[in-house]
Amino acid sequence: MSHRIFKILIPAILLLSCERYPDPATDYVRLYNFYFNNTQGTKHFAGEYVDDSIVFVSVNVLNQNSRRLNVKFDVVSGDGTVDKANVWSDKTGQASMHWKLGNGTSKQILRASVYDSSGVYLTASELTAYGFRKGEWDAYTGDPDGNIMDLFANSSAGLTLMASSSRLYRQADRYYEWTELNNSLLQSARTLRADSNGIIYISTWEGDIIKSSDNGLSWIKCTKPFPDRPYYIFNSVSNDGYIWAYYFGYPVKISKDGGISWYEAGSEISESGIQDVFRLKNGALLFHGSNASSLFISYDDGLSWEKIPVPGYSLKLFVSEKDEILICTQENGMTIYRAEKPGDEFVKVHNVSPEWTTGMNNTFTKRNGIYYVLIPGYGILKTSDLIHYEDFWKNSNLRDLFIDHNGVFIAKDTDFKTVYYRAD
Amino acid sequence: MRRNTVIISLIILAGFFQPASSQKFNAGFYSGINFSDIQGQNLDGKWRSIPGPVTAFRFGYDFNEKLGLQTGIDLLSVFYEHLSYSRYSGTEFYLSSLIAPYYDPLAKTDFSFLRFPLFLRYSVPGIIKLDIKTGLLYSRVKDYSLNLPSYYSQPKPAMHDIAYCFSAGLSYQLTGGFTASLSYGYMAGTEKILPEMKYRHGSSEFVFGISYDIFNKDRNKNVENKPDTTDSRLSYTLIGGMNVSGNLSSKFRDKYSLNTGTTAGFLVNYSLSRNTSILTGVLFESKGYSLSDSSTSFFRYVQSGDLKYNVDTKTDIDYFTFPVLFDFRLGSRKMIFIQAGPYVSYRMNAHCSGEAFYTARSLNDYRVIKKTVSDDIEGQIKKMDCGFQLGGGVSVPLKKITSVDLNISWRSGIMDLVDDSVFNNNYDRKNSGTVIKNGTLSLNIGIKIPQKG
């Protein structure tokens, strides 16, 4: 009897020793990839078709010879239209149709919802395109214009240049398209300035100043204002064509021969930074530094300076063609003061309450006899006489305003990624 | 400290030997296989149960026929291998080649030990004796290898361990003073294998052995001629059967369904009167439940978090169950019996297996992912369970010396099986209520082992 029991027990032990459970594993049962053959974020005028056709591609990764999928197209935003809303993918997995942009919004989205042959919903992909409209502010987020730093426009030459992300771009036939200027001297462009004669000056991240006298066709390097400084500098170009350069710890330097030679300005302004410089009709130079309330005047071509008292904390100086002097001060929000002519008392002309304040760059811009004034954190004001102002576009996200050579407004968002166009 | 305890224990054991009669000594050679069963597992795959050799030379000293001590020296090798879900089969995930490899030092490793046991033995007499042993094992690592490339800093595992051990087996006295035995043992270490990891050594062992009664002058006599010293009120029954188990918790009851398992073990019967006896013993039970629904967890119904699987799994929990049952015999021939009493269960292993499907979609893809679920979930299930058992059956006499019992019993747990550590905090624990509670219906056959003579 005992031997029988052992004969039963030993096979039982072997049976117990077998693996009771499967090995853990992870497998794909179904795997599809989806994409549009079209580039995301392309720019068009509203009412135009996006590309020649829209091609949506489905890839069955586990079975290339799988059955076709049903793709349903619909316009999510922008009020555009599609010529075919329900398309079966072909043998190569492609489903094609046409998408015409609408006038609802600038950013327009087409959605492709995918179903298998049994009607099971798989997923939805989206294609984004921008439709630029007339008389509307159209936002665009992307490169290169989303990070616009400076802009120069010359209407008579039909030229608009933009500095963005350390590169220089030329506006193409369509105002929202930009072409990079390929020149070895322009590979680290930082700021873009010009004088009243249309001579363009670029300052670089290496502290150089690059100049073009032929509307950007050719470029030459100016004499370096601070030869021992290999990094960026601050610069400005006054309306008389003088070039101004500064960096902390260095004197302000002036070039009146287009960057060939430099001389030092009076030391009174050497700790004020540099922001705006204007030549008045009486020959004096009016200077405002990047520090608050740093308004100075010089009657000897910048060799010596006298400080001018200002109300509040002034951040910005502008001198009109009629020699009207305007300053923007941090007083009860932002207050604009005007002096009718040099030596006159500053008179408060307008006040707004921005949501936030920062340094002011391109503030006063003129188009068709109207001045447009961008107050960061508030929006855009407009005035024809620099005395009476009205709101043009209240948008607290705006930081800078430019106008291209065709009069298209180009406003920069504080997020450094978004730009707003408005063509009338 | 623990080493000193072992040394002191060995000295005490030696003390038992000195005044003893020489014919109470025995020595034996044992050989078998162990199946690695690392302790401290918690989700993320399973540890493969890999066989390894075990060899032992043991000395025993019997105080009497039922009680004895055993010690000796063992040599064994234990192999561990962990299988996780990162072992993708079929299509590789895109990022798998971009992620720096992680090496689990214990993922594939082996240890060899010198081991010194100290067991207390209790035997239930019969034609085939039932031997129950429990005690401690002091282990010293002889050699080891870790699953780490040579350029990694190599951690040093604990070189000493003390393990708890429980063993049960059968032995049969042969002629000439020899005894053959076959036993199953389960042991769990107390030292962390690596300080920074939670794992402890563990294994199950099946050992066949031959022992020899040293100095026994009567060893050439046939065992049948030996006088029977067995207490007639003590007997034991070998039990085997099937069970159907499930989750008795009222919470989300519709999400859970039944599971099937096996029962094996023995019950020692001590007769209190003509119709009444008390039974206790050890039953190895595999029970659990099934889960089928959408859930975040594979082994319990959870609806938190975004990642939800369509789960179809079976959770098996292996227990050593220790019942204490009162047995009442009915009828003139005492063929019908009713048994009732409490039980305590010690959880050995817990494993969740099955399938889970997950659907993921983004703007660029659609994926249906199948997981072949195989998770060791000891860390998720409490070590102890207890409850009450009620059952009955028919006892069929066989050849006047033994009987076959047909028994059906219902066993109801009173504890929540889910470990507190599964929950984020006490509030979640309290809020969850009872998640899983054992309920088992068993159908067993028992063979009463006849007495000698």
CSV table of C-alpha atoms in Angstrom, one decimal, chain A residues 35-36 38 54-57 70-76 81-89 94-99 109-115 125 127:
chain,number,residue,atom,x,y,z
A,35,TYR,CA,-1.4,62.3,-40.0
A,36,PHE,CA,-2.2,64.9,-42.5
A,38,ASN,CA,-0.3,68.9,-45.4
A,54,ILE,CA,-6.1,68.0,-48.1
A,55,VAL,CA,-4.7,64.4,-47.7
A,56,PHE,CA,-5.3,62.5,-44.5
A,57,VAL,CA,-3.2,59.3,-44.1
A,70,ASN,CA,-14.0,55.9,-43.0
A,71,VAL,CA,-12.8,59.5,-42.5
A,72,LYS,CA,-15.4,62.2,-41.7
A,73,PHE,CA,-14.2,65.7,-42.2
A,74,ASP,CA,-15.7,68.7,-40.4
A,75,VAL,CA,-14.7,72.3,-39.8
A,76,VAL,CA,-14.2,73.0,-36.1
A,81,THR,CA,-16.2,74.6,-46.0
A,82,VAL,CA,-15.2,71.2,-47.2
A,83,ASP,CA,-16.2,69.7,-50.6
A,84,LYS,CA,-16.5,66.1,-49.2
A,85,ALA,CA,-17.4,65.4,-45.6
A,86,ASN,CA,-17.3,61.6,-45.8
A,87,VAL,CA,-14.4,59.9,-47.4
A,88,TRP,CA,-13.2,56.2,-47.4
A,89,SER,CA,-9.4,55.8,-47.4
A,94,GLN,CA,-5.2,58.1,-48.0
A,95,ALA,CA,-8.4,60.1,-47.9
A,96,SER,CA,-8.4,63.4,-49.9
A,97,MET,CA,-10.7,66.4,-50.1
A,98,HIS,CA,-10.6,70.2,-50.3
A,99,TRP,CA,-10.9,72.8,-47.6
A,109,ILE,CA,-9.3,74.0,-37.7
A,110,LEU,CA,-10.3,71.0,-39.8
A,111,ARG,CA,-11.1,67.8,-38.0
A,112,ALA,CA,-10.8,64.3,-39.4
A,113,SER,CA,-12.7,61.7,-37.4
A,114,VAL,CA,-11.7,58.1,-38.2
A,115,TYR,CA,-14.0,55.1,-38.0
A,125,SER,CA,-6.9,64.4,-35.9
A,127,LEU,CA,-5.3,70.3,-39.2
